[in-house]
mmCIF file of C-alpha atoms in Angstrom:
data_model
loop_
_atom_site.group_PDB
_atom_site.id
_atom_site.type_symbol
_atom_site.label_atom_id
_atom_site.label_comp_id
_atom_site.label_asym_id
_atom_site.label_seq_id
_atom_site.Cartn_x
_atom_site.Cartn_y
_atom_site.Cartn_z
ATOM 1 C CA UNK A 1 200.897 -13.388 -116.042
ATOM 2 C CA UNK A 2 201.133 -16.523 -114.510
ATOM 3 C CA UNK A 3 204.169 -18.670 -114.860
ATOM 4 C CA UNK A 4 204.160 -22.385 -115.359
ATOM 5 C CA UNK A 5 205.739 -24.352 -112.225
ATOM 6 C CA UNK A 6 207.858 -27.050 -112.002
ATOM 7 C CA UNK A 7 206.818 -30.611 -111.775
ATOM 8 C CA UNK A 8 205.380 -30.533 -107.991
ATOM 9 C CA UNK A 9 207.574 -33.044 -105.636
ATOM 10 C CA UNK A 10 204.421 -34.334 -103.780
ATOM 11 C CA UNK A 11 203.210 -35.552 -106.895
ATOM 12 C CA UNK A 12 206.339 -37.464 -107.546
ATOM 13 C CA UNK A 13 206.269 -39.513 -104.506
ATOM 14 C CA UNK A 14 202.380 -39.828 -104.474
ATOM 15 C CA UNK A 15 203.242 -41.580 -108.089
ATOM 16 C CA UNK A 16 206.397 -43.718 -106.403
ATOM 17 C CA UNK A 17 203.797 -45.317 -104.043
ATOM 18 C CA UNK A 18 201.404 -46.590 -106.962
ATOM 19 C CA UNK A 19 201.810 -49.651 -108.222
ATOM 20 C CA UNK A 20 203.985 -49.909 -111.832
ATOM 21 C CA UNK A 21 202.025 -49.554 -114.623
ATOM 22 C CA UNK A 22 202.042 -53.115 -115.684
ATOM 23 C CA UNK A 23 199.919 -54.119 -112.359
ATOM 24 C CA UNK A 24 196.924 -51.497 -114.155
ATOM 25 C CA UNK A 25 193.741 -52.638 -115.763
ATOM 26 C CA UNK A 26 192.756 -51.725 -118.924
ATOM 27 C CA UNK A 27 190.216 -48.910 -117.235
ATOM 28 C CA UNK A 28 193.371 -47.533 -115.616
ATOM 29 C CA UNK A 29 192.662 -49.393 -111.793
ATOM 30 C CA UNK A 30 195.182 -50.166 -109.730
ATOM 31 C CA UNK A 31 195.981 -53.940 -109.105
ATOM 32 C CA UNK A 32 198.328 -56.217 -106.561
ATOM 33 C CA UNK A 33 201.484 -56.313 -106.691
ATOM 34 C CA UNK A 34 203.500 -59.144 -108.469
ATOM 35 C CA UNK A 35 204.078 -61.811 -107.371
ATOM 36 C CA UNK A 36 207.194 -63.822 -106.191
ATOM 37 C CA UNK A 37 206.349 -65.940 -109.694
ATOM 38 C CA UNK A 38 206.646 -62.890 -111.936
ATOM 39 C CA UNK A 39 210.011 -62.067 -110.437
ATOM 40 C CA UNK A 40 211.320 -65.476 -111.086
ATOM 41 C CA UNK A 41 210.936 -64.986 -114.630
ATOM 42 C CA UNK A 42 213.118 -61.256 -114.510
ATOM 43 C CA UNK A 43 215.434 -63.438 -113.212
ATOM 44 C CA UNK A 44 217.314 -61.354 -111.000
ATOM 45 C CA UNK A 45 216.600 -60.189 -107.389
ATOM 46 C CA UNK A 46 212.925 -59.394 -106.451
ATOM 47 C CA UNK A 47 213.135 -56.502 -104.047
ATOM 48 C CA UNK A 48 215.891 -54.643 -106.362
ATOM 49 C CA UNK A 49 214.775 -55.253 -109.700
ATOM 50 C CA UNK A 50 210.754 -54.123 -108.015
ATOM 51 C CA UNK A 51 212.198 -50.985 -107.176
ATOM 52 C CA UNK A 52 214.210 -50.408 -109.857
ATOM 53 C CA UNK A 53 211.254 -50.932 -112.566
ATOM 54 C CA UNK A 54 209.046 -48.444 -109.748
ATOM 55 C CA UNK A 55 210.982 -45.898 -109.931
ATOM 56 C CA UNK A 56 211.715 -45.906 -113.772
ATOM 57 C CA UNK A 57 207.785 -45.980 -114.750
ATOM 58 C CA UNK A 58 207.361 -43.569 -111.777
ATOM 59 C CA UNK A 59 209.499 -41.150 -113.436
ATOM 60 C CA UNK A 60 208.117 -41.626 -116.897
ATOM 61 C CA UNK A 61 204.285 -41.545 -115.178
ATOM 62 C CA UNK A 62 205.359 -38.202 -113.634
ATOM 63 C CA UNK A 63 206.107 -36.693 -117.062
ATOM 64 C CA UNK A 64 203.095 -37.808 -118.923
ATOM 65 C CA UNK A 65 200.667 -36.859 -115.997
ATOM 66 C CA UNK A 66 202.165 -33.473 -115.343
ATOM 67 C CA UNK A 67 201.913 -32.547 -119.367
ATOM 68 C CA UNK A 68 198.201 -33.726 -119.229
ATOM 69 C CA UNK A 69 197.881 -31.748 -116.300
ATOM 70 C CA UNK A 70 199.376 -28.474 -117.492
ATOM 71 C CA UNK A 71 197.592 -28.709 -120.302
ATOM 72 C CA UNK A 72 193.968 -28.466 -118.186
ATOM 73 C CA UNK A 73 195.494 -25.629 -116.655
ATOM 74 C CA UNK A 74 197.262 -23.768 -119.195
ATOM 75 C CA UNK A 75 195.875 -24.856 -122.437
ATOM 76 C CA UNK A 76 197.260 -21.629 -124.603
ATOM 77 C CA UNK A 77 200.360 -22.824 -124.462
ATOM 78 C CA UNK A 78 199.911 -26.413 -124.971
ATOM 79 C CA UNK A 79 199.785 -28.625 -128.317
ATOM 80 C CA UNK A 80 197.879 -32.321 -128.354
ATOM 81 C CA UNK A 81 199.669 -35.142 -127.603
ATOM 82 C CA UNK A 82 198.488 -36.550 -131.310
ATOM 83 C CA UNK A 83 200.082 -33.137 -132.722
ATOM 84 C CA UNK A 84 203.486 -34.085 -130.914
ATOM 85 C CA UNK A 85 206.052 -36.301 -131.750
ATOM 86 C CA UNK A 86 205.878 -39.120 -128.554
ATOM 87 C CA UNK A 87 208.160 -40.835 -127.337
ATOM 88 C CA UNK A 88 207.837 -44.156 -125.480
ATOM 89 C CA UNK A 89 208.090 -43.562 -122.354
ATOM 90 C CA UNK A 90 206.584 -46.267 -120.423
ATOM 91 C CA UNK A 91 207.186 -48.589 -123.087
ATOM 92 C CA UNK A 92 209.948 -50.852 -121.715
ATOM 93 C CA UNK A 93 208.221 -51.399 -118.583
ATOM 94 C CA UNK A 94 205.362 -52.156 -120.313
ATOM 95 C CA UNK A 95 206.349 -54.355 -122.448
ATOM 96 C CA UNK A 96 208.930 -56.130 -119.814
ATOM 97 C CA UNK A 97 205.825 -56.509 -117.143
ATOM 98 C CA UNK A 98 203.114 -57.222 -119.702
ATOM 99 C CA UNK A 99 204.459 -59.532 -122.328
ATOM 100 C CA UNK A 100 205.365 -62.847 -121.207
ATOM 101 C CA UNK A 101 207.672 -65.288 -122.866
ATOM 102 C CA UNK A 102 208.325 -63.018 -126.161
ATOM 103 C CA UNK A 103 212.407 -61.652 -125.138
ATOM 104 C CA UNK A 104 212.788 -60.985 -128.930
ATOM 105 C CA UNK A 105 209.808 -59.284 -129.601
ATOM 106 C CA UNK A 106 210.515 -57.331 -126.345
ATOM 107 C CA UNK A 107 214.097 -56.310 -127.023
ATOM 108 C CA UNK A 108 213.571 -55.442 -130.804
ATOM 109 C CA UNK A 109 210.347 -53.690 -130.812
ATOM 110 C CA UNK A 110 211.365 -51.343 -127.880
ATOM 111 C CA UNK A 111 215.216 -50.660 -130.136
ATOM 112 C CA UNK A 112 212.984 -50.204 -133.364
ATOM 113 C CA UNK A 113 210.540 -47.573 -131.946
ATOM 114 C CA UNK A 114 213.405 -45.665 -129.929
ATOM 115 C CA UNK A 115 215.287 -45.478 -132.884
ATOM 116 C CA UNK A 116 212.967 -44.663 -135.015
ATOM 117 C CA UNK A 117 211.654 -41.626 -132.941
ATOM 118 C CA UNK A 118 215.258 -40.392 -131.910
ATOM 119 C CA UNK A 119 215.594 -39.535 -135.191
ATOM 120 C CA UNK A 120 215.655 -35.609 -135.830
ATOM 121 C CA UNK A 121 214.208 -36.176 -139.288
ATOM 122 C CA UNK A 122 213.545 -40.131 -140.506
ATOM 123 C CA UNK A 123 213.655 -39.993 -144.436
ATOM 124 C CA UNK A 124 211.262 -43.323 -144.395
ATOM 125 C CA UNK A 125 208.280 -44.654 -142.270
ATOM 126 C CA UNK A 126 209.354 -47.262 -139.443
ATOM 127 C CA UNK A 127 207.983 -50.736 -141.202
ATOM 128 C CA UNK A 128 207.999 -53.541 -138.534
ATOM 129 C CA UNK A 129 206.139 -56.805 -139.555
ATOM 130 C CA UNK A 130 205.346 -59.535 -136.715
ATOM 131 C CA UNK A 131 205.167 -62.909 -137.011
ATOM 132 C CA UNK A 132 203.894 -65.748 -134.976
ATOM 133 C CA UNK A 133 200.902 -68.474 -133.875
ATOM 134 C CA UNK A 134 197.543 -66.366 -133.535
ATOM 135 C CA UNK A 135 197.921 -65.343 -129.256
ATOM 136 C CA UNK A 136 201.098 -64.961 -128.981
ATOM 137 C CA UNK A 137 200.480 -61.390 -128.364
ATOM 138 C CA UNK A 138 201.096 -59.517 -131.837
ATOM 139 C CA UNK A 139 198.036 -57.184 -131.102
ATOM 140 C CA UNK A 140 198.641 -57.247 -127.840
ATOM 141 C CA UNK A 141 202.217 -55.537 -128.502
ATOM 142 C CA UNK A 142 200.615 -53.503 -131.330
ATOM 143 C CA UNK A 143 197.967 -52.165 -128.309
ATOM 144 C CA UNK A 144 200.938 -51.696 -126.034
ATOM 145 C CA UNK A 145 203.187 -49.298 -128.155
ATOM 146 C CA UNK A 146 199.602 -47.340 -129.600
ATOM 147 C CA UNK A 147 198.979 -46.327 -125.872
ATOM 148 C CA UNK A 148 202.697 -45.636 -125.103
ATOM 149 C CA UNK A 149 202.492 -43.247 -128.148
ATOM 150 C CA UNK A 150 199.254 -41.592 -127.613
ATOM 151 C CA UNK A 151 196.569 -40.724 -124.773
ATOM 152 C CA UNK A 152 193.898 -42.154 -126.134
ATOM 153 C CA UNK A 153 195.666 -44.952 -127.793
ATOM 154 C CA UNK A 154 194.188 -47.249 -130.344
ATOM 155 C CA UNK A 155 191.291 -44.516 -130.173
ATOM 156 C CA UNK A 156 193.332 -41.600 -131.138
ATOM 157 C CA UNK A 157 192.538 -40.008 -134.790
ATOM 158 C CA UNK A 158 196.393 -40.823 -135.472
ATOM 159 C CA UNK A 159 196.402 -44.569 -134.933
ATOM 160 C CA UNK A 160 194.532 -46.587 -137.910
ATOM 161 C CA UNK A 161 193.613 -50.056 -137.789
ATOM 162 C CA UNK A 162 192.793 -51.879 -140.474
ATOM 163 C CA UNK A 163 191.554 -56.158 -140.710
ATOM 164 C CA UNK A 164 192.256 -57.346 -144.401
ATOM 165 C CA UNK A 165 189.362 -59.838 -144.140
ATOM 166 C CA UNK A 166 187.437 -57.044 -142.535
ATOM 167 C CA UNK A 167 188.178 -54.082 -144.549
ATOM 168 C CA UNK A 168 189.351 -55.203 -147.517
ATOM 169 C CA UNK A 169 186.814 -58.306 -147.873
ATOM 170 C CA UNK A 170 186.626 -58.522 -152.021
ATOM 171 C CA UNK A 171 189.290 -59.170 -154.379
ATOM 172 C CA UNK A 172 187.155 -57.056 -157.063
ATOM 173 C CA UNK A 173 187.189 -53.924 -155.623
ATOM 174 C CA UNK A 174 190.380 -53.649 -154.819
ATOM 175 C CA UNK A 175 191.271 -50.500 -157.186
ATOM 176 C CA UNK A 176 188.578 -48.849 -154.637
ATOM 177 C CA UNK A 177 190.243 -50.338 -151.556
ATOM 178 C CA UNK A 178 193.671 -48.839 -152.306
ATOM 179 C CA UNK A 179 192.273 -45.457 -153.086
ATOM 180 C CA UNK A 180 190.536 -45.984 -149.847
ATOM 181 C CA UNK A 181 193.587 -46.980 -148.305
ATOM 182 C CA UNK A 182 196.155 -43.919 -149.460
ATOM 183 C CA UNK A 183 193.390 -41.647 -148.891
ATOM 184 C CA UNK A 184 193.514 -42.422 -144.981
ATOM 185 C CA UNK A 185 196.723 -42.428 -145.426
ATOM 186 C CA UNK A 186 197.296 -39.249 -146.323
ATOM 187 C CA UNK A 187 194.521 -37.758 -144.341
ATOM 188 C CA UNK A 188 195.501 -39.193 -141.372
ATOM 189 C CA UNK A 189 199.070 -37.534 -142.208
ATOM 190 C CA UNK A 190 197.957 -34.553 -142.715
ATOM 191 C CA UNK A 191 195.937 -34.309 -139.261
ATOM 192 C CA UNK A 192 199.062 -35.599 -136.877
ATOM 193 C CA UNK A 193 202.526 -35.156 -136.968
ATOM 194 C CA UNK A 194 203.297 -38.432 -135.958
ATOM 195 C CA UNK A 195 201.162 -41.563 -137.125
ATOM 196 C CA UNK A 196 200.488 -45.030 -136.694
ATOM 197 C CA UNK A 197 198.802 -47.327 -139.137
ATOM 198 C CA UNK A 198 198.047 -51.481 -137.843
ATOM 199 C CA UNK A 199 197.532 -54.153 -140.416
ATOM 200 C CA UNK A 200 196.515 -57.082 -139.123
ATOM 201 C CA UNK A 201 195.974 -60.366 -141.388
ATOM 202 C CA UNK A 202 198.640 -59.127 -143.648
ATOM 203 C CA UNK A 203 199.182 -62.242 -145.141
ATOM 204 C CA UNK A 204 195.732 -62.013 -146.789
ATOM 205 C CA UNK A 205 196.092 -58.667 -148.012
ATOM 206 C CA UNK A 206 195.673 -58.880 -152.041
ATOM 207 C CA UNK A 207 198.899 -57.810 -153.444
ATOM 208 C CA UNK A 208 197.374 -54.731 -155.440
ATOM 209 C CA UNK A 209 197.023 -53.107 -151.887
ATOM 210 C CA UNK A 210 200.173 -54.240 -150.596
ATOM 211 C CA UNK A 211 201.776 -52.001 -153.909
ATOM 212 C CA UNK A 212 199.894 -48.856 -152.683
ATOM 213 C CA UNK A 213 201.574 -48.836 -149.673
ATOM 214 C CA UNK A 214 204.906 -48.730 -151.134
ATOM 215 C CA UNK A 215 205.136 -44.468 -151.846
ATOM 216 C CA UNK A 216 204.358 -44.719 -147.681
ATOM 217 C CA UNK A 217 207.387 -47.014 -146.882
ATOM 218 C CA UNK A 218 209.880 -45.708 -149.682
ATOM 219 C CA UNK A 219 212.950 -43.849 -148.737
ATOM 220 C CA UNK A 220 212.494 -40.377 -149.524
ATOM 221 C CA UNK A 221 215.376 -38.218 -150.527
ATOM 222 C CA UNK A 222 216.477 -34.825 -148.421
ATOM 223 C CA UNK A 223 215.315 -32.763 -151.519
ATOM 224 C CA UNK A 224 211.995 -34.263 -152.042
ATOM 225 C CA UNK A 225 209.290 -32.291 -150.752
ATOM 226 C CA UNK A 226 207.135 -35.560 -149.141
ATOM 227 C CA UNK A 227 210.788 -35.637 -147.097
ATOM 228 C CA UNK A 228 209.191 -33.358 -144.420
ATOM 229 C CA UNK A 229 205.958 -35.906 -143.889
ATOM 230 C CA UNK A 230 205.128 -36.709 -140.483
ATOM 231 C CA UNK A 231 207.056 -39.702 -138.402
ATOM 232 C CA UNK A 232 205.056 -42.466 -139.498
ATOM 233 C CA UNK A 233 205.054 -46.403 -138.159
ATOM 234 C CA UNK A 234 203.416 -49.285 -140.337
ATOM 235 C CA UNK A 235 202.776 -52.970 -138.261
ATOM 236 C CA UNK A 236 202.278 -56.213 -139.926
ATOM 237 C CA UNK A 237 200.484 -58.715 -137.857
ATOM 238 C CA UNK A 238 201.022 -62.094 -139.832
ATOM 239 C CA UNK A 239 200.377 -65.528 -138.807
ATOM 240 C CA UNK A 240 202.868 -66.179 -142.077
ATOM 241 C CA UNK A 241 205.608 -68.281 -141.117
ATOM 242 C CA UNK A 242 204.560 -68.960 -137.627
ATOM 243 C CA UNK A 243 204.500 -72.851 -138.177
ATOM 244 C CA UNK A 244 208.610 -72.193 -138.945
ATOM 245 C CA UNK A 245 208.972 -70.642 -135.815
ATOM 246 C CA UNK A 246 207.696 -73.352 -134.062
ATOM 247 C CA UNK A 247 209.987 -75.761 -135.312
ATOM 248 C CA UNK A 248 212.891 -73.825 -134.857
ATOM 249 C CA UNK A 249 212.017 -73.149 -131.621
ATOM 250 C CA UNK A 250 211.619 -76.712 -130.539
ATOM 251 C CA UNK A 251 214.510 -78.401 -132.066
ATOM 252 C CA UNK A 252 216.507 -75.843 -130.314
ATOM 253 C CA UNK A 253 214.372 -76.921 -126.531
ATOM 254 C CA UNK A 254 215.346 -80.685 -127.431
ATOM 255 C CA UNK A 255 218.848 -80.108 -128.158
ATOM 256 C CA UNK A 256 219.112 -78.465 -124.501
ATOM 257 C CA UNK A 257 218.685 -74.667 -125.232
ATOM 258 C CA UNK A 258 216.866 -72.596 -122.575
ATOM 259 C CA UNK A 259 214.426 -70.273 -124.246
ATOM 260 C CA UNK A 260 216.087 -67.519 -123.294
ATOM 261 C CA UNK A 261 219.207 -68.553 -125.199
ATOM 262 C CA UNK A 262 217.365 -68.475 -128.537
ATOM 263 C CA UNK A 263 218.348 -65.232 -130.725
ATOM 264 C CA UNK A 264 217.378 -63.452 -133.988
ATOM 265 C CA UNK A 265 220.685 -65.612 -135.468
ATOM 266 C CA UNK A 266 218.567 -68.260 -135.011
ATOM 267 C CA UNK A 267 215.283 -67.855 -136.668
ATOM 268 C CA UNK A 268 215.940 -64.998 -138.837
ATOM 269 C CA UNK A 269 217.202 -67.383 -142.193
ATOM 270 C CA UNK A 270 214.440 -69.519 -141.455
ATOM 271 C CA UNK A 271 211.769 -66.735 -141.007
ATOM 272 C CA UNK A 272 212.458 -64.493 -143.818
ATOM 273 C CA UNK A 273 212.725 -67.930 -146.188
ATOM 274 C CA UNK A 274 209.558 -68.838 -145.094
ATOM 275 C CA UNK A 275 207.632 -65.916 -145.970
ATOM 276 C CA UNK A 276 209.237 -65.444 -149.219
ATOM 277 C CA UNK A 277 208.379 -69.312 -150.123
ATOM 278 C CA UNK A 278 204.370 -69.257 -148.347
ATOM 279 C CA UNK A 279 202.548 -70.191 -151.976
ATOM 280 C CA UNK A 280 199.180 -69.180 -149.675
ATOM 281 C CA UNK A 281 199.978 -65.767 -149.722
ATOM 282 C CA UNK A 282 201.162 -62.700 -151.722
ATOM 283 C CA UNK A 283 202.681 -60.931 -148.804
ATOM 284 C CA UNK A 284 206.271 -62.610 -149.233
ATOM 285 C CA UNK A 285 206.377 -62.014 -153.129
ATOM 286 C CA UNK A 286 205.347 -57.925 -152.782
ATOM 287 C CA UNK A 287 207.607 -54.819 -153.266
ATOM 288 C CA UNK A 288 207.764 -54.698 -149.419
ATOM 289 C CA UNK A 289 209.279 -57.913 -149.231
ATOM 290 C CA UNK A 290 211.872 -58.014 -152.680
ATOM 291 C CA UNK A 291 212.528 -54.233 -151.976
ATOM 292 C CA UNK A 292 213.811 -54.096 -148.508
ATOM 293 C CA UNK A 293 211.046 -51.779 -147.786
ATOM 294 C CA UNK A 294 210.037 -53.584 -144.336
ATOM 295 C CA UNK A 295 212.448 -52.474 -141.393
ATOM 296 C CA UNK A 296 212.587 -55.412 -139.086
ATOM 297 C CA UNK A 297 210.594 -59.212 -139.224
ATOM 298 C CA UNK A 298 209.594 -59.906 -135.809
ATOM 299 C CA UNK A 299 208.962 -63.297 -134.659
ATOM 300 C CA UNK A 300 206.587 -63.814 -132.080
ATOM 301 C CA UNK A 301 207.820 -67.600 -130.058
ATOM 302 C CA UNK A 302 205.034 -70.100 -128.998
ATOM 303 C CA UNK A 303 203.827 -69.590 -125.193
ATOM 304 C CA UNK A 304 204.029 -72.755 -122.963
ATOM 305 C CA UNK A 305 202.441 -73.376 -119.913
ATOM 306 C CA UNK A 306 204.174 -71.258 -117.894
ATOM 307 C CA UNK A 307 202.833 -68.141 -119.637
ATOM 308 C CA UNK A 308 199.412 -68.986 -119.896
ATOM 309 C CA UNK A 309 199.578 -69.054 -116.048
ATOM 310 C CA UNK A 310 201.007 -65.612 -116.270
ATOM 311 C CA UNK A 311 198.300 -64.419 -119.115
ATOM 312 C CA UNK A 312 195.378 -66.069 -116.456
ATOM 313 C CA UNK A 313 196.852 -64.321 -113.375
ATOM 314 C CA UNK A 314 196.783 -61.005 -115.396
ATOM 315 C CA UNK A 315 193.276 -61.612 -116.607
ATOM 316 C CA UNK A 316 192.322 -62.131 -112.534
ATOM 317 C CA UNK A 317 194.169 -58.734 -111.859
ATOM 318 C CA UNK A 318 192.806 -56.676 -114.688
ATOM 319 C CA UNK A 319 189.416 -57.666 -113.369
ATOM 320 C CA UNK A 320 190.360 -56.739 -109.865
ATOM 321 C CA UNK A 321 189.670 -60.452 -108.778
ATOM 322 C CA UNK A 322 191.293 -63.059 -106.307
ATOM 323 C CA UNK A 323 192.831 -66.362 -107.642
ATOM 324 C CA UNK A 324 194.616 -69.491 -106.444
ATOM 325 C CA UNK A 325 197.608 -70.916 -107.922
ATOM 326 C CA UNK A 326 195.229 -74.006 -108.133
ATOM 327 C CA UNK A 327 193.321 -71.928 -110.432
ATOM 328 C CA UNK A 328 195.681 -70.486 -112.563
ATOM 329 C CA UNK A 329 197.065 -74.447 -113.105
ATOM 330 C CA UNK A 330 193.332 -75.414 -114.521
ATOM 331 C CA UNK A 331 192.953 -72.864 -116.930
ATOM 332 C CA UNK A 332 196.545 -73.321 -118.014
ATOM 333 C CA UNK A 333 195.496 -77.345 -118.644
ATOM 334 C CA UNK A 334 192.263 -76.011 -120.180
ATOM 335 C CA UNK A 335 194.684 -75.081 -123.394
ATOM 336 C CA UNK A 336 195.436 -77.657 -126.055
ATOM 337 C CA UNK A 337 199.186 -78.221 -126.411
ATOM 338 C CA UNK A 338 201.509 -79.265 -129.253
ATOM 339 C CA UNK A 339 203.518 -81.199 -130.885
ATOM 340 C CA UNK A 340 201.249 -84.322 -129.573
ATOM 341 C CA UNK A 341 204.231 -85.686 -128.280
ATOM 342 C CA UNK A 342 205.926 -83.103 -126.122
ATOM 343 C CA UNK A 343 202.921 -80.709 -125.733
ATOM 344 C CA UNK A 344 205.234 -78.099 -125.695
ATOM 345 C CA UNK A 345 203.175 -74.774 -126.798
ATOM 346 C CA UNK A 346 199.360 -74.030 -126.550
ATOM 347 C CA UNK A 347 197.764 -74.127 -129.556
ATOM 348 C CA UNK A 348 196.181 -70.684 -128.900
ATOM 349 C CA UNK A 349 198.757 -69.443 -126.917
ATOM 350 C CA UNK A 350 196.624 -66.797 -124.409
ATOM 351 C CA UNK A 351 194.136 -65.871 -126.508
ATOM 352 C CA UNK A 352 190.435 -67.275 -124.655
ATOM 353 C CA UNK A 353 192.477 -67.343 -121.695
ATOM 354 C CA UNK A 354 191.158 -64.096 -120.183
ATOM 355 C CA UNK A 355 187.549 -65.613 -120.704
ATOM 356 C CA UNK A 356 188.157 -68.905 -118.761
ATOM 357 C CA UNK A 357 188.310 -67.055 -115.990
ATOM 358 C CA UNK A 358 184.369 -66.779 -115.989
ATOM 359 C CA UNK A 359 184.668 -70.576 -114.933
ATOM 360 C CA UNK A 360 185.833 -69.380 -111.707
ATOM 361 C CA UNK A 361 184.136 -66.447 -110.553
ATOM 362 C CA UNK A 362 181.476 -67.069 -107.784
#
């Protein structure tokens, strides 16, 4: 009978000379290194912090190759990724490479999901609801921790996505929608031990549905059966309160705060206030809201220019092309900042950004 080997050592330095997993494409591609501009916004030394990030998402690339691997090989003994509770492993890399100007988002995101998954037994679903300007990356960190989590991520039969203007278009039917809803739910539950549901435009989400989530986010107690449901993660992408945000955020740049410097004690009063008080939307008036039911509000700062550079130069590299710094600079002026005076923030943040790049392509 053969015996499963250890993790070879040839295929832990073959992975220390590829490139960390925030210079891959989406198709998986390998792509330059950073650049000296990247490391000036990490802040600390270049050629040590490099290194130090290479070797951590080395080490964590090791692991999830050589269980995808062994499970080719020696499939008997060998459970899907979607039937196994994941953990994150390349998720602080990614989202420390990949995410630019979002240090909140970043640092509470990556502490929510450890947490949450650390747990021996959770006795509630992980509820985290983000908030922010529409391209401030939201999806792009709901993308991020969906592929962390799974192999196929957003493709895998645990992670379900769901557009309230898409899915959930008509106010009439929505006694169908929420039996629609809980029945996913609950099928999708029953499939995977660990799940992950995505509800983007959550702000528009009529408040009947927003009250059939509630048995899903509820605190269960030790005794009750449902106690023993799979680990289970709910994200709110919102627009709601992003306006608030903004003006937090640049009343503290004017009165000489670095971005950086800017914490949750800041714009957590003003945040939560603001979606409670929206009159355009249910979402701050539902049981999630009054009853504590939603884990962490994430806010989700505007970009400036500086990022959209960064969110250009990553569209160049995920498309495996060559770019100037003279080009990143016109598709970063290509934006439309605010306020009118300052021009501050773009207006879209990165979102189009990654098709400007057409403009430029011979």
């Amino acid at each position: 009978m053969l015996r499963r080997p250890r993790s070879p050592l040839w295929l832990l330095l073959l992975l220390l000379l590829l490139p960390p997993p925030g210079t891959w494409g989406d198709g998986g591609r390998a792509r330059p290194r950073e650049g000296a501009e990247e490391a000036g916004e990490a802040g600390s030394c270049p050629a040590f912090q490099g290194l130090r990030e290479r070797l951590r998402a080395a080490g964590a690339l090791c692991r999830r190759y050589w269980a995808l691997f062994s499970c080719r090989v020696w499939p008997e003994g060998c459970r899907q990724d979607e039937e196994e509770p994941a953990r994150p492993l390349g998720l602080e890399a990614d989202l420390r490479v990949r995410l630019h100007g979002q240090h909140l988002a970043q640092e509470l995101v990556l502490t929510a999901a450890r947490g949450y998954l650390e747990l021996p037994q959770p006795d509630k679903a992980l509820a985290l609801s983000f908030h922010g300007w529409s391209g401030t990356g939201k999806n792009f960190v709901a993308r991020m921790l969906a592929e962390n989590l799974y192999r196929d991520g957003l493709r895998s039969d645990c992670v379900k996505v769901f557009i309230a203007t898409l899915h959930f278009p008509h106010h009439k039917y929505v006694d169908l929608y929420q039996e629609q809803l809980a029945g996913q739910i609950r099928k999708t539950q029953e499939h995977c031990h660990q799940t992950l549901f995505i509800l983007d435009e959550a702000e528009k989400l009529h408040p009947g549905l927003l009250e059939a989530l509630r048995p899903h986010l509820e605190r269960q107690a030790p005794e009750n059966p449902r106690a023993k449901s799979p680990r289970t993660i709910f994200l709110f992408l919102s627009n709601l309160a992003g306006n608030i945000i903004n003006e937090v955020v640049l009343n503290l740049l004017k009165a000489g705060w670095s971005r950086e410097e800017i914490g949750m004690e800041h714009l957590e009063p003003q945040l939560q206030a603001g979606i409670v008080e929206a009159t355009d939307s249910g979402f701050g008036h539902s049981c999630l809201v009054k009853e504590n039911l939603i884990d962490f509000f994430i806010p989700f700062l505007p970009l400036e220019y500086r990022h959209v550079r960064l969110c250009a130069r990553d569209a160049f590299l995920s498309q495996e092309l060559l770019y100037t710094e003279e080009a990143l600079d016109e598709i970063a002026k290509m934006m439309v900042y605010v306020p009118k005076e300052e021009q501050l923030f773009s207006s879209q943040g990165c979102k189009s950004v990654s098709q400007r790049i057409n403009y430029f392509m011979p």
